[in-house]
mmCIF file of C-alpha atoms in Angstrom:
data_model
loop_
_atom_site.group_PDB
_atom_site.id
_atom_site.type_symbol
_atom_site.label_atom_id
_atom_site.label_comp_id
_atom_site.label_asym_id
_atom_site.label_seq_id
_atom_site.Cartn_x
_atom_site.Cartn_y
_atom_site.Cartn_z
ATOM 1 C CA UNK I 923 -53.772 -37.826 16.312
ATOM 2 C CA UNK I 924 -51.428 -40.197 18.087
ATOM 3 C CA UNK I 925 -54.398 -41.621 19.990
ATOM 4 C CA UNK I 926 -56.291 -42.275 16.747
ATOM 5 C CA UNK I 927 -53.252 -43.915 15.200
ATOM 6 C CA UNK I 928 -52.944 -46.213 18.214
ATOM 7 C CA UNK I 929 -56.575 -47.272 17.937
ATOM 8 C CA UNK I 930 -56.143 -47.894 14.211
ATOM 9 C CA UNK I 931 -53.049 -50.024 14.845
ATOM 10 C CA UNK I 932 -54.886 -52.049 17.496
ATOM 11 C CA UNK I 933 -57.733 -52.711 15.052
ATOM 12 C CA UNK I 934 -55.235 -53.853 12.411
ATOM 13 C CA UNK I 935 -53.437 -56.035 14.930
ATOM 14 C CA UNK I 936 -56.769 -57.493 16.062
ATOM 15 C CA UNK I 937 -57.305 -58.822 12.577
ATOM 16 C CA UNK I 938 -54.059 -60.761 12.945
ATOM 17 C CA UNK I 939 -55.333 -62.667 15.981
ATOM 18 C CA UNK I 940 -56.969 -66.056 15.385
ATOM 19 C CA UNK I 941 -59.626 -67.022 17.899
ATOM 20 C CA UNK I 942 -61.406 -70.130 19.076
ATOM 21 C CA UNK I 943 -64.948 -70.285 20.350
ATOM 22 C CA UNK I 944 -66.334 -73.202 22.325
ATOM 23 C CA UNK I 945 -69.895 -73.941 21.213
ATOM 24 C CA UNK I 946 -72.626 -75.721 23.169
ATOM 25 C CA UNK I 947 -74.447 -77.426 20.317
ATOM 26 C CA UNK I 948 -77.503 -78.882 22.063
ATOM 27 C CA UNK I 949 -79.979 -78.012 24.761
ATOM 28 C CA UNK I 950 -78.762 -80.765 27.147
ATOM 29 C CA UNK I 951 -75.159 -79.456 27.210
ATOM 30 C CA UNK I 952 -76.471 -75.901 27.533
ATOM 31 C CA UNK I 953 -78.496 -76.814 30.612
ATOM 32 C CA UNK I 954 -75.465 -78.516 32.142
ATOM 33 C CA UNK I 955 -73.498 -75.282 31.960
ATOM 34 C CA UNK I 956 -76.270 -73.240 33.570
ATOM 35 C CA UNK I 957 -75.306 -74.617 36.980
ATOM 36 C CA UNK I 958 -72.401 -72.150 36.929
ATOM 37 C CA UNK I 959 -73.377 -68.660 38.120
ATOM 38 C CA UNK I 960 -70.804 -67.036 35.839
ATOM 39 C CA UNK I 961 -72.519 -68.595 32.787
ATOM 40 C CA UNK I 962 -75.197 -65.933 32.333
ATOM 41 C CA UNK I 963 -77.159 -67.248 29.350
ATOM 42 C CA UNK I 964 -80.587 -68.649 30.162
ATOM 43 C CA UNK I 965 -81.984 -69.606 26.750
ATOM 44 C CA UNK I 966 -80.224 -71.850 24.246
ATOM 45 C CA UNK I 967 -81.872 -70.373 21.174
ATOM 46 C CA UNK I 968 -80.851 -66.863 22.214
ATOM 47 C CA UNK I 969 -77.376 -68.114 22.970
ATOM 48 C CA UNK I 970 -77.031 -69.566 19.446
ATOM 49 C CA UNK I 971 -78.415 -66.388 17.859
ATOM 50 C CA UNK I 972 -75.949 -64.206 19.706
ATOM 51 C CA UNK I 973 -73.075 -66.654 18.918
ATOM 52 C CA UNK I 974 -73.905 -66.459 15.190
ATOM 53 C CA UNK I 975 -73.931 -62.670 15.349
ATOM 54 C CA UNK I 976 -70.563 -62.694 17.043
ATOM 55 C CA UNK I 977 -69.080 -65.018 14.413
ATOM 56 C CA UNK I 978 -70.402 -62.813 11.608
ATOM 57 C CA UNK I 979 -69.018 -59.686 13.208
ATOM 58 C CA UNK I 980 -65.557 -61.232 13.582
ATOM 59 C CA UNK I 981 -65.671 -62.379 9.953
ATOM 60 C CA UNK I 982 -66.613 -58.877 8.749
ATOM 61 C CA UNK I 983 -63.681 -57.527 10.728
ATOM 62 C CA UNK I 984 -61.363 -59.934 8.930
ATOM 63 C CA UNK I 985 -60.761 -62.171 11.923
ATOM 64 C CA UNK I 986 -60.373 -65.933 11.586
ATOM 65 C CA UNK I 987 -62.430 -67.971 14.046
ATOM 66 C CA UNK I 988 -62.325 -71.671 14.839
ATOM 67 C CA UNK I 989 -65.388 -73.207 16.413
ATOM 68 C CA UNK I 990 -64.894 -76.119 18.799
ATOM 69 C CA UNK I 991 -67.365 -78.499 20.375
ATOM 70 C CA UNK I 992 -67.733 -77.613 24.094
ATOM 71 C CA UNK I 993 -68.534 -80.710 26.165
ATOM 72 C CA UNK I 994 -69.533 -79.969 29.771
ATOM 73 C CA UNK I 995 -68.376 -83.364 31.080
ATOM 74 C CA UNK I 996 -64.936 -82.958 29.516
ATOM 75 C CA UNK I 997 -64.873 -79.429 30.953
ATOM 76 C CA UNK I 998 -65.500 -80.790 34.437
ATOM 77 C CA UNK I 999 -62.691 -83.382 34.062
ATOM 78 C CA UNK I 1000 -60.375 -80.696 32.707
ATOM 79 C CA UNK I 1001 -61.009 -78.425 35.754
ATOM 80 C CA UNK I 1002 -60.468 -81.310 38.193
ATOM 81 C CA UNK I 1003 -57.193 -82.351 36.522
ATOM 82 C CA UNK I 1004 -55.864 -78.797 36.425
ATOM 83 C CA UNK I 1005 -57.191 -77.773 39.833
ATOM 84 C CA UNK I 1006 -59.197 -74.880 38.325
ATOM 85 C CA UNK I 1007 -62.402 -73.232 39.434
ATOM 86 C CA UNK I 1008 -64.959 -74.117 36.774
ATOM 87 C CA UNK I 1009 -67.214 -71.168 37.671
ATOM 88 C CA UNK I 1010 -65.077 -68.361 36.209
ATOM 89 C CA UNK I 1011 -64.951 -67.257 32.526
ATOM 90 C CA UNK I 1012 -61.134 -67.478 32.334
ATOM 91 C CA UNK I 1013 -61.293 -71.209 33.028
ATOM 92 C CA UNK I 1014 -63.699 -71.715 30.182
ATOM 93 C CA UNK I 1015 -61.371 -69.745 28.013
ATOM 94 C CA UNK I 1016 -58.468 -71.995 28.945
ATOM 95 C CA UNK I 1017 -60.548 -75.092 28.224
ATOM 96 C CA UNK I 1018 -61.553 -73.693 24.832
ATOM 97 C CA UNK I 1019 -57.918 -73.112 23.960
ATOM 98 C CA UNK I 1020 -57.276 -76.756 24.957
ATOM 99 C CA UNK I 1021 -60.144 -77.885 22.644
ATOM 100 C CA UNK I 1022 -58.531 -76.093 19.725
ATOM 101 C CA UNK I 1023 -55.585 -78.497 20.031
ATOM 102 C CA UNK I 1024 -57.315 -81.723 20.994
ATOM 103 C CA UNK I 1025 -61.027 -81.652 20.207
ATOM 104 C CA UNK I 1026 -63.246 -81.525 17.124
ATOM 105 C CA UNK I 1027 -63.171 -78.051 15.578
ATOM 106 C CA UNK I 1028 -63.970 -76.327 12.287
ATOM 107 C CA UNK I 1029 -63.231 -72.893 10.819
ATOM 108 C CA UNK I 1030 -66.126 -70.443 10.524
ATOM 109 C CA UNK I 1031 -66.419 -69.483 6.871
ATOM 110 C CA UNK I 1032 -69.662 -67.537 6.855
ATOM 111 C CA UNK I 1033 -71.940 -70.599 6.660
ATOM 112 C CA UNK I 1034 -75.301 -70.607 8.549
ATOM 113 C CA UNK I 1035 -74.833 -71.681 12.144
ATOM 114 C CA UNK I 1036 -77.165 -74.629 11.641
ATOM 115 C CA UNK I 1037 -74.871 -76.000 8.958
ATOM 116 C CA UNK I 1038 -71.821 -75.386 11.129
ATOM 117 C CA UNK I 1039 -73.450 -77.214 14.072
ATOM 118 C CA UNK I 1040 -74.248 -80.220 11.923
ATOM 119 C CA UNK I 1041 -70.707 -80.372 10.505
ATOM 120 C CA UNK I 1042 -69.239 -79.955 13.960
ATOM 121 C CA UNK I 1043 -71.263 -82.887 15.343
ATOM 122 C CA UNK I 1044 -70.241 -84.997 12.315
ATOM 123 C CA UNK I 1045 -66.627 -84.116 12.950
ATOM 124 C CA UNK I 1046 -66.979 -85.176 16.603
ATOM 125 C CA UNK I 1047 -68.476 -88.513 15.576
ATOM 126 C CA UNK I 1048 -65.664 -89.055 13.107
ATOM 127 C CA UNK I 1049 -63.025 -88.327 15.678
ATOM 128 C CA UNK I 1050 -64.661 -90.533 18.291
ATOM 129 C CA UNK I 1051 -64.974 -93.360 15.773
ATOM 130 C CA UNK I 1052 -61.327 -93.160 14.827
ATOM 131 C CA UNK I 1053 -60.158 -92.971 18.454
ATOM 132 C CA UNK I 1054 -62.333 -95.936 19.441
ATOM 133 C CA UNK I 1055 -61.174 -98.075 16.488
ATOM 134 C CA UNK I 1056 -57.566 -97.176 17.165
ATOM 135 C CA UNK I 1057 -57.896 -98.178 20.832
ATOM 136 C CA UNK I 1058 -59.450 -101.516 19.922
ATOM 137 C CA UNK I 1059 -56.726 -102.260 17.393
ATOM 138 C CA UNK I 1060 -54.031 -101.408 19.954
ATOM 139 C CA UNK I 1061 -55.658 -103.772 22.500
ATOM 140 C CA UNK I 1062 -55.282 -106.753 20.152
ATOM 141 C CA UNK I 1063 -51.589 -106.897 21.011
ATOM 142 C CA UNK I 1064 -49.034 -109.212 19.413
ATOM 143 C CA UNK I 1065 -49.638 -112.551 17.728
ATOM 144 C CA UNK I 1066 -48.802 -115.372 20.156
ATOM 145 C CA UNK I 1067 -47.434 -117.422 17.285
ATOM 146 C CA UNK I 1068 -45.170 -115.007 15.406
ATOM 147 C CA UNK I 1069 -45.009 -111.973 17.678
ATOM 148 C CA UNK I 1070 -46.242 -109.545 15.005
ATOM 149 C CA UNK I 1071 -48.477 -106.704 16.130
ATOM 150 C CA UNK I 1072 -51.962 -107.742 14.971
ATOM 151 C CA UNK I 1073 -53.368 -104.209 14.757
ATOM 152 C CA UNK I 1074 -50.418 -102.935 12.735
ATOM 153 C CA UNK I 1075 -50.574 -105.927 10.391
ATOM 154 C CA UNK I 1076 -54.283 -105.370 9.844
ATOM 155 C CA UNK I 1077 -53.734 -101.666 9.161
ATOM 156 C CA UNK I 1078 -51.106 -102.541 6.532
ATOM 157 C CA UNK I 1079 -53.508 -105.043 4.952
ATOM 158 C CA UNK I 1080 -56.335 -102.444 4.929
ATOM 159 C CA UNK I 1081 -54.077 -99.862 3.340
ATOM 160 C CA UNK I 1082 -53.182 -102.260 0.523
ATOM 161 C CA UNK I 1083 -56.843 -103.097 -0.096
ATOM 162 C CA UNK I 1084 -57.810 -99.389 -0.177
ATOM 163 C CA UNK I 1085 -55.130 -98.660 -2.772
ATOM 164 C CA UNK I 1086 -56.384 -101.530 -4.954
ATOM 165 C CA UNK I 1087 -60.014 -100.380 -4.636
ATOM 166 C CA UNK I 1088 -59.125 -96.825 -5.698
ATOM 167 C CA UNK I 1089 -56.828 -97.989 -8.502
ATOM 168 C CA UNK I 1090 -59.369 -100.350 -10.028
ATOM 169 C CA UNK I 1091 -62.341 -97.980 -9.821
ATOM 170 C CA UNK I 1092 -63.621 -96.406 -13.066
ATOM 171 C CA UNK I 1093 -62.684 -92.788 -13.803
ATOM 172 C CA UNK I 1094 -64.434 -90.094 -11.743
ATOM 173 C CA UNK I 1095 -64.912 -89.109 -8.155
ATOM 174 C CA UNK I 1096 -65.135 -91.965 -5.690
ATOM 175 C CA UNK I 1097 -67.110 -92.067 -2.441
ATOM 176 C CA UNK I 1098 -66.453 -95.004 -0.138
ATOM 177 C CA UNK I 1099 -68.214 -96.154 2.997
ATOM 178 C CA UNK I 1100 -67.009 -98.901 5.316
ATOM 179 C CA UNK I 1101 -69.097 -100.269 8.193
ATOM 180 C CA UNK I 1102 -68.033 -102.709 10.870
ATOM 181 C CA UNK I 1103 -70.649 -104.296 13.107
ATOM 182 C CA UNK I 1104 -69.706 -105.260 16.665
ATOM 183 C CA UNK I 1105 -70.345 -104.580 20.304
ATOM 184 C CA UNK I 1106 -71.262 -102.119 21.489
ATOM 185 C CA UNK I 1107 -72.149 -100.400 18.165
ATOM 186 C CA UNK I 1108 -71.570 -100.243 14.416
ATOM 187 C CA UNK I 1109 -68.634 -98.161 13.304
ATOM 188 C CA UNK I 1110 -68.914 -96.282 10.042
ATOM 189 C CA UNK I 1111 -66.229 -94.371 8.118
ATOM 190 C CA UNK I 1112 -66.452 -92.519 4.801
ATOM 191 C CA UNK I 1113 -63.835 -91.443 2.306
ATOM 192 C CA UNK I 1114 -64.215 -89.143 -0.710
ATOM 193 C CA UNK I 1115 -61.616 -89.079 -3.463
ATOM 194 C CA UNK I 1116 -61.789 -86.391 -6.168
ATOM 195 C CA UNK I 1117 -60.575 -87.245 -9.657
ATOM 196 C CA UNK I 1118 -58.700 -84.210 -11.070
ATOM 197 C CA UNK I 1119 -57.912 -85.970 -14.355
ATOM 198 C CA UNK I 1120 -54.282 -86.386 -13.437
ATOM 199 C CA UNK I 1121 -54.515 -87.769 -9.928
ATOM 200 C CA UNK I 1122 -56.852 -88.564 -7.038
ATOM 201 C CA UNK I 1123 -57.113 -86.038 -4.272
ATOM 202 C CA UNK I 1124 -58.289 -87.199 -0.848
ATOM 203 C CA UNK I 1125 -58.274 -85.909 2.712
ATOM 204 C CA UNK I 1126 -55.486 -87.550 4.668
ATOM 205 C CA UNK I 1127 -57.461 -87.572 7.941
ATOM 206 C CA UNK I 1128 -60.441 -89.198 6.229
ATOM 207 C CA UNK I 1129 -58.153 -91.794 4.667
ATOM 208 C CA UNK I 1130 -56.591 -92.582 8.069
ATOM 209 C CA UNK I 1131 -59.951 -92.948 9.733
ATOM 210 C CA UNK I 1132 -61.304 -95.111 6.906
ATOM 211 C CA UNK I 1133 -58.299 -97.415 6.912
ATOM 212 C CA UNK I 1134 -58.432 -97.767 10.704
ATOM 213 C CA UNK I 1135 -62.094 -98.905 10.680
ATOM 214 C CA UNK I 1136 -61.438 -101.248 7.793
ATOM 215 C CA UNK I 1137 -58.416 -102.673 9.637
ATOM 216 C CA UNK I 1138 -60.479 -103.259 12.765
ATOM 217 C CA UNK I 1139 -63.002 -105.236 10.740
ATOM 218 C CA UNK I 1140 -60.295 -107.349 9.121
ATOM 219 C CA UNK I 1141 -58.431 -108.012 12.400
ATOM 220 C CA UNK I 1142 -61.484 -109.011 14.417
ATOM 221 C CA UNK I 1143 -63.400 -110.723 11.598
ATOM 222 C CA UNK I 1144 -66.429 -108.637 12.537
ATOM 223 C CA UNK I 1145 -69.403 -108.540 10.132
ATOM 224 C CA UNK I 1146 -69.102 -105.613 7.842
ATOM 225 C CA UNK I 1147 -69.019 -104.235 4.324
ATOM 226 C CA UNK I 1148 -67.446 -101.691 2.008
ATOM 227 C CA UNK I 1149 -69.274 -99.967 -0.829
ATOM 228 C CA UNK I 1150 -67.997 -97.491 -3.421
ATOM 229 C CA UNK I 1151 -69.824 -95.082 -5.692
ATOM 230 C CA UNK I 1152 -67.899 -93.790 -8.721
ATOM 231 C CA UNK I 1153 -69.319 -90.681 -10.441
ATOM 232 C CA UNK I 1154 -68.169 -89.108 -13.681
ATOM 233 C CA UNK I 1155 -69.878 -86.537 -15.945
ATOM 234 C CA UNK I 1156 -71.894 -87.964 -18.773
ATOM 235 C CA UNK I 1157 -72.036 -91.530 -17.457
ATOM 236 C CA UNK I 1158 -74.243 -93.335 -14.895
ATOM 237 C CA UNK I 1159 -72.847 -93.615 -11.399
ATOM 238 C CA UNK I 1160 -71.499 -97.083 -10.673
ATOM 239 C CA UNK I 1161 -72.124 -98.637 -7.248
ATOM 240 C CA UNK I 1162 -70.530 -101.853 -6.031
ATOM 241 C CA UNK I 1163 -69.058 -103.381 -2.950
ATOM 242 C CA UNK I 1164 -67.699 -106.240 -0.846
ATOM 243 C CA UNK I 1165 -68.282 -108.076 2.433
ATOM 244 C CA UNK I 1166 -65.493 -108.180 4.992
ATOM 245 C CA UNK I 1167 -64.451 -111.798 5.157
ATOM 246 C CA UNK I 1168 -61.401 -113.854 6.238
ATOM 247 C CA UNK I 1169 -58.931 -111.007 6.446
ATOM 248 C CA UNK I 1170 -60.011 -109.793 3.028
ATOM 249 C CA UNK I 1171 -62.968 -108.753 0.863
ATOM 250 C CA UNK I 1172 -65.603 -110.915 -0.817
ATOM 251 C CA UNK I 1173 -67.348 -109.328 -3.811
ATOM 252 C CA UNK I 1174 -71.068 -108.624 -3.623
ATOM 253 C CA UNK I 1175 -73.159 -109.566 -6.641
ATOM 254 C CA UNK I 1176 -74.962 -106.892 -8.630
ATOM 255 C CA UNK I 1177 -78.215 -108.225 -7.168
ATOM 256 C CA UNK I 1178 -76.944 -107.960 -3.626
ATOM 257 C CA UNK I 1179 -75.855 -104.341 -4.169
ATOM 258 C CA UNK I 1180 -79.232 -103.535 -5.717
ATOM 259 C CA UNK I 1181 -81.073 -105.100 -2.774
ATOM 260 C CA UNK I 1182 -78.940 -103.193 -0.266
ATOM 261 C CA UNK I 1183 -79.609 -99.798 -1.887
ATOM 262 C CA UNK I 1184 -83.267 -100.420 -2.786
ATOM 263 C CA UNK I 1185 -84.502 -101.765 0.584
ATOM 264 C CA UNK I 1186 -85.741 -99.559 3.384
ATOM 265 C CA UNK I 1187 -83.511 -100.255 6.404
ATOM 266 C CA UNK I 1188 -86.289 -99.791 8.978
ATOM 267 C CA UNK I 1189 -89.291 -101.423 7.283
ATOM 268 C CA UNK I 1190 -87.604 -103.831 4.860
ATOM 269 C CA UNK I 1191 -89.871 -102.526 2.082
ATOM 270 C CA UNK I 1192 -88.545 -102.105 -1.436
ATOM 271 C CA UNK I 1193 -87.835 -98.524 -2.574
ATOM 272 C CA UNK I 1194 -87.322 -97.233 -6.062
ATOM 273 C CA UNK I 1195 -83.780 -97.378 -7.404
ATOM 274 C CA UNK I 1196 -82.026 -94.094 -8.181
ATOM 275 C CA UNK I 1197 -82.081 -92.983 -11.766
ATOM 276 C CA UNK I 1198 -78.828 -93.011 -13.763
ATOM 277 C CA UNK I 1199 -77.200 -95.418 -11.389
ATOM 278 C CA UNK I 1200 -75.740 -98.855 -12.280
ATOM 279 C CA UNK I 1201 -75.644 -101.387 -9.419
ATOM 280 C CA UNK I 1202 -72.928 -103.821 -10.470
ATOM 281 C CA UNK I 1203 -70.386 -106.379 -9.353
ATOM 282 C CA UNK I 1204 -66.937 -104.978 -8.402
ATOM 283 C CA UNK I 1205 -63.881 -105.186 -10.633
ATOM 284 C CA UNK I 1206 -61.166 -107.721 -9.852
ATOM 285 C CA UNK I 1207 -58.828 -106.244 -7.252
ATOM 286 C CA UNK I 1208 -55.985 -108.433 -8.423
ATOM 287 C CA UNK I 1209 -55.626 -109.517 -4.815
ATOM 288 C CA UNK I 1210 -54.222 -112.946 -4.224
ATOM 289 C CA UNK I 1211 -56.084 -115.174 -1.792
ATOM 290 C CA UNK I 1212 -55.011 -113.704 1.563
ATOM 291 C CA UNK I 1213 -53.298 -115.836 4.150
ATOM 292 C CA UNK I 1214 -55.309 -116.688 7.208
ATOM 293 C CA UNK I 1215 -53.875 -113.699 8.909
ATOM 294 C CA UNK I 1216 -53.873 -113.307 12.705
ATOM 295 C CA UNK I 1217 -57.157 -115.015 13.674
ATOM 296 C CA UNK I 1218 -56.471 -115.557 17.361
#
């Protein structure tokens, strides 16, 4: 009886333990890990199938599991820095625990593994975009004329513009996308704000990432744009936007917005506009003509 009670208590306690699983999302990363003899999987599809079964089992047992993106190159660097043998399971476990604190991760909530993989990759791209934009802003340093931190000033300016954009938008949910073009690649950030009727709800991390990318475009005067789509029940969606210009935003005309949404990016051919969507000019942000800013 005492033995049974002990096993029962261990099962109950097991449900109190949160776990993290490091997931190899693609075939290339999976092959990279196969060089370790202690990594015994030999087929990526089978690996993913068994991983999904494990996640479902833990969920049925009432256990919470976080799934992190396992990067073999980062794993190698981690082992070298810590002086650990990469070819033992306990080292992979330590790295996975490290990922839970520093890397892209998402909770498993019973969704199909394919959906989780897609979301996990998106989260990794978001985090990498934010880290890259933050690094570039920091490298701008201080203004040689006034000593003000250029990156910080641009972030403040971007925050003010974002508030104006959200405040002047029509009622409804708002989805914003900001893109900044520059070497070596285009940075894209998205922000979704939900209209509850009394206030706007938005994800703080998304807002931080969005503001950082916008700030980078303003500070470096890189080509870029910002578009917003406002959606409310019973009314057509409204789509409008701006170009990034001179430390501020220049409104796009309704025709320019229409052309942007109704032209195939790859071929340049016209495509049919969406039904129940108004492509229009943006409202007045009430933004005074910005000063030249720090254009050094």
